[in-house]
Amino acid sequence: MPELPEIEIVRRDLEKEVVGRRIKDVEVRTGRNAMKIIKRHGRRKEFQDLLTGAKVESIDRHGKWILLELDNDRVAVIDLGESGILVKTSASDVIVPHTHIVIGFTIGGQLRIVDPKLSGEIFVTTPEDLKGMEEYQGFLIDPLETPLAWQRFSAMLEDRKEAMKRLLADQNFVVGLGDLYSDEILFASGLRYDRPSDELSSQDVRRLYRSLTETLQDAVKARGTSLKDTQFTDLGGVSGQYQSELKVFKREGESCRRCRSSIIKERFDGKDTYFCPQCQS
Ligand SMILES: [Zn+2]
């Protein structure tokens, strides 16, 4: 699943590749489930008309939503869901299976949404309506966006009284970490997945806070994580490299890069959780 670093990579790519371009046409490709991707629009034509002729003025991100801000006072919101990929292609490139949306630009080039599981979506709305949406208010912390005073972070952790992994993987608390980045951040912080969030020392909190930002920034630098089951590619179709830097995730039985103990996998909250029994407590 693309998480916060991958979404941020796509946002930066779009900033370079799509800003200033005017939309010539929009194709919603036919198919059994194709309408699911524009489920907030009753009709295909309504969706197409909102985009056609508009110029992309800027690209923003709100949590895991990618926002294309248009010159017609609308914003196109793209949610890549579990399996969505955005690719910038030329019009002559072969359309791969599971391509649901093709946005063509007047000076050439296309932006395509490919989504095998069809778990993502795209919709067009006004900036005001967007900010009023319940889902827009859905999370407290975006570690790549809002600088948060660590004292405030500390108070939030104490407030929640939950196992650290459960808290980090909770999209309503920190957006876009998922299992992978939660496990990696906990390793970097030296904290076990089941450590209660209200039993951290101030040193623990500082280390966690720093790891949270640094892990995500490192993942952005490495152009994201592309594992077998999460085939992330950037706007140019290139895979990420962060999988080779993973310290614990999917490394059970391999030796810890820091202390050489065997990395352990346990079930927690119905999900696989990876950690080093020596480095994390
Ligand atoms: Zn270790």
XYZ file of C-alpha atoms and ligand atoms in Angstrom:
282
model
C 0.000 0.000 0.000
C 1.418 3.427 -0.778
C 1.980 5.207 2.543
C 2.937 8.770 3.399
C 6.480 8.727 1.885
C 5.234 7.258 -1.394
C 2.386 9.771 -1.615
C 4.836 12.612 -0.944
C 7.134 11.325 -3.727
C 4.218 11.337 -6.175
C 3.258 14.849 -5.050
C 6.782 16.138 -5.722
C 6.886 14.381 -9.099
C 3.548 15.912 -10.073
C 4.812 19.336 -9.067
C 7.611 18.994 -11.613
C 5.642 17.275 -14.350
C 2.078 18.544 -14.320
C 1.902 22.079 -12.883
C 1.085 24.634 -15.582
C -0.473 22.062 -17.882
C -3.982 22.419 -19.214
C -6.307 19.426 -19.367
C -7.445 18.630 -22.893
C -9.580 15.587 -22.273
C -10.423 13.013 -19.635
C -11.187 9.397 -20.298
C -12.969 7.209 -17.769
C -12.240 3.819 -19.211
C -15.126 1.460 -19.524
C -15.130 -1.797 -17.661
C -17.157 -3.673 -15.119
C -16.032 -1.663 -12.097
C -14.596 1.433 -13.717
C -17.241 3.767 -12.288
C -16.125 2.862 -8.746
C -13.129 5.119 -9.153
C -15.371 8.173 -9.656
C -18.025 7.011 -7.193
C -18.672 10.532 -5.852
C -19.839 11.648 -9.283
C -23.148 10.394 -10.558
C -22.206 10.517 -14.183
C -19.011 10.150 -16.131
C -19.704 13.337 -18.090
C -20.159 15.442 -14.959
C -16.703 14.353 -13.784
C -15.111 14.941 -17.193
C -16.659 18.417 -17.569
C -15.264 19.559 -14.207
C -11.716 18.809 -15.388
C -11.704 19.489 -19.119
C -10.165 22.862 -20.007
C -8.800 23.500 -16.520
C -5.162 24.284 -15.865
C -3.282 22.632 -12.998
C -2.042 25.536 -10.864
C -0.402 23.679 -8.011
C -0.106 20.331 -6.291
C -0.759 19.829 -2.634
C -1.108 16.912 -0.286
C -3.445 16.458 2.622
C -2.503 13.294 4.484
C -2.712 10.569 1.857
C -4.801 12.641 -0.531
C -3.061 14.218 -3.512
C -4.643 17.517 -4.509
C -4.461 18.989 -7.996
C -5.466 22.631 -7.580
C -7.104 23.899 -10.746
C -7.640 27.382 -12.201
C -11.436 26.875 -12.291
C -11.720 27.087 -8.494
C -11.897 23.326 -8.208
C -9.576 20.778 -6.792
C -9.116 17.233 -8.049
C -8.518 14.843 -5.168
C -6.704 11.567 -5.816
C -6.674 8.772 -3.253
C -4.432 5.905 -4.344
C -6.043 3.474 -1.898
C -4.270 0.148 -1.446
C -2.912 -0.416 -4.903
C -3.194 2.779 -6.937
C -0.344 4.120 -9.037
C -0.111 7.402 -10.912
C 1.959 7.438 -14.085
C 2.909 10.180 -16.477
C 3.135 8.818 -19.989
C 3.062 9.989 -23.552
C -0.196 9.502 -25.432
C 1.390 6.813 -27.582
C 2.400 4.588 -24.640
C 0.518 1.304 -24.353
C -2.327 1.442 -21.865
C -1.596 -1.212 -19.243
C -4.358 -3.331 -17.649
C -6.276 -1.715 -14.752
C -5.859 1.797 -16.168
C -9.096 3.513 -15.125
C -8.517 7.209 -15.733
C -6.524 8.910 -18.490
C -6.088 12.678 -18.259
C -4.654 14.198 -21.441
C -2.871 17.569 -21.530
C -2.975 20.129 -24.335
C 0.794 20.186 -24.844
C 0.948 16.423 -24.851
C 1.453 13.789 -22.221
C -1.048 11.969 -20.084
C -1.600 11.309 -16.418
C -2.996 7.846 -15.821
C -4.453 6.180 -12.742
C -3.740 2.447 -12.620
C -5.388 0.604 -9.748
C -5.616 -3.215 -9.818
C -7.752 -3.490 -6.673
C -9.796 -0.414 -7.512
C -9.538 0.668 -3.897
C -8.660 4.279 -4.658
C -10.684 7.104 -6.154
C -10.603 10.504 -7.818
C -13.136 13.273 -7.367
C -13.445 16.963 -8.130
C -14.786 19.443 -5.604
C -14.329 23.031 -4.443
C -11.600 23.924 -1.909
C -14.310 24.993 0.578
C -16.277 21.752 0.309
C -13.056 19.778 0.592
C -12.126 21.418 3.899
C -15.621 20.800 5.211
C -15.448 17.072 4.578
C -15.367 14.805 7.594
C -12.564 12.721 6.061
C -10.479 15.879 5.667
C -10.379 16.294 9.453
C -9.519 12.609 9.888
C -6.044 12.672 11.482
C -4.007 14.492 14.119
C -0.422 14.251 12.892
C 1.184 14.413 9.450
C 4.911 13.983 10.239
C 6.029 15.279 6.832
C 3.900 18.382 7.077
C 3.090 19.843 10.463
C 5.946 20.604 12.788
C 4.545 19.579 16.131
C 6.035 20.621 19.449
C 7.327 17.474 21.062
C 5.711 18.449 24.373
C 2.351 18.387 22.631
C 3.236 15.039 21.066
C 4.123 13.752 24.531
C 0.749 14.860 25.917
C -1.042 13.093 23.042
C 0.808 9.847 23.746
C -0.038 10.003 27.412
C -3.630 10.708 26.620
C -4.109 7.667 24.421
C -2.743 4.943 26.755
C -2.386 2.436 23.942
C 0.200 -0.075 22.767
C 2.693 1.833 20.623
C 2.193 -0.205 17.453
C -1.578 0.116 17.625
C -1.267 3.853 18.098
C 1.228 4.439 15.269
C -0.708 2.263 12.822
C -3.903 4.163 13.667
C -4.588 6.424 10.661
C -6.628 8.753 12.849
C -3.591 9.478 15.007
C -0.630 9.628 12.619
C -1.615 9.458 8.965
C 0.049 7.090 6.510
C 2.511 4.960 8.476
C 0.885 1.565 7.997
C 2.520 -1.586 9.360
C 5.807 -1.137 7.553
C 6.732 2.360 8.710
C 5.252 1.774 12.182
C 7.578 -1.194 12.726
C 10.583 0.677 11.331
C 9.914 3.755 13.465
C 9.560 1.652 16.614
C 12.870 -0.057 15.873
C 14.578 3.307 15.345
C 13.061 4.476 18.647
C 14.113 1.361 20.577
C 10.511 0.747 21.613
C 8.661 -2.575 21.572
C 5.311 -2.734 19.762
C 3.425 -3.439 23.002
C 4.953 -0.661 25.102
C 2.086 1.444 26.502
C 2.139 4.953 25.058
C 1.628 6.525 28.486
C 4.700 4.800 29.950
C 7.399 6.502 27.911
C 10.179 8.549 29.466
C 10.762 12.008 28.021
C 13.892 10.590 26.392
C 11.750 7.860 24.760
C 9.332 10.476 23.474
C 12.109 12.627 21.997
C 13.661 9.611 20.301
C 10.299 8.477 18.939
C 9.521 11.955 17.688
C 12.849 12.192 15.886
C 12.552 8.656 14.444
C 9.078 9.399 13.143
C 10.261 12.275 10.986
C 13.660 10.847 10.057
C 12.341 7.436 8.975
C 9.783 9.002 6.667
C 12.285 11.509 5.260
C 14.781 8.692 4.606
C 12.053 6.732 2.821
C 11.262 9.764 0.643
C 14.975 10.150 -0.153
C 15.160 6.473 -1.143
C 12.124 7.030 -3.393
C 9.769 4.852 -1.338
C 9.386 1.167 -0.603
C 8.539 -1.274 -3.386
C 7.912 -4.782 -2.059
C 6.483 -7.748 -3.956
C 2.974 -7.131 -2.701
C 3.198 -3.340 -2.786
C 4.406 -2.559 -6.251
C 4.975 1.128 -5.737
C 6.435 3.074 -8.620
C 6.897 6.814 -8.976
C 5.346 9.020 -11.648
C 7.977 7.862 -14.135
C 7.313 4.185 -13.378
C 10.500 3.666 -11.351
C 10.492 1.471 -8.204
C 11.686 2.720 -4.811
C 14.823 1.570 -2.984
C 13.883 1.858 0.683
C 13.165 -1.911 0.949
C 16.937 -2.485 1.025
C 17.204 -0.181 4.067
C 14.500 -1.876 6.139
C 15.734 -2.866 9.592
C 12.936 -5.156 10.786
C 9.934 -5.281 8.443
C 9.672 -8.711 6.762
C 13.166 -9.611 8.064
C 12.151 -12.338 10.550
C 14.999 -14.790 11.194
C 17.567 -12.420 9.701
C 20.065 -10.755 11.986
C 19.526 -7.300 13.422
C 21.705 -4.736 11.652
C 22.563 -3.200 15.017
C 23.057 -6.129 17.460
C 22.930 -9.301 15.308
C 20.039 -10.865 17.258
C 17.409 -12.635 15.199
C 14.524 -10.398 14.129
C 11.228 -11.742 15.450
C 7.787 -11.752 13.875
C 4.711 -11.841 16.113
C 1.009 -11.487 15.544
C -0.365 -8.355 17.146
C -3.838 -6.962 16.539
C -4.223 -9.576 13.824
C -1.198 -8.282 11.942
C 2.411 -9.352 11.584
C 4.701 -7.226 13.687
C 8.485 -7.264 13.336
C 10.992 -6.258 16.007
C 14.411 -6.903 17.514
C 14.148 -8.470 20.992
C 17.459 -6.876 22.061
C 17.209 -3.361 20.659
C 13.566 -2.724 21.527
C 12.056 -2.725 25.021
Zn 18.969 -5.514 17.562
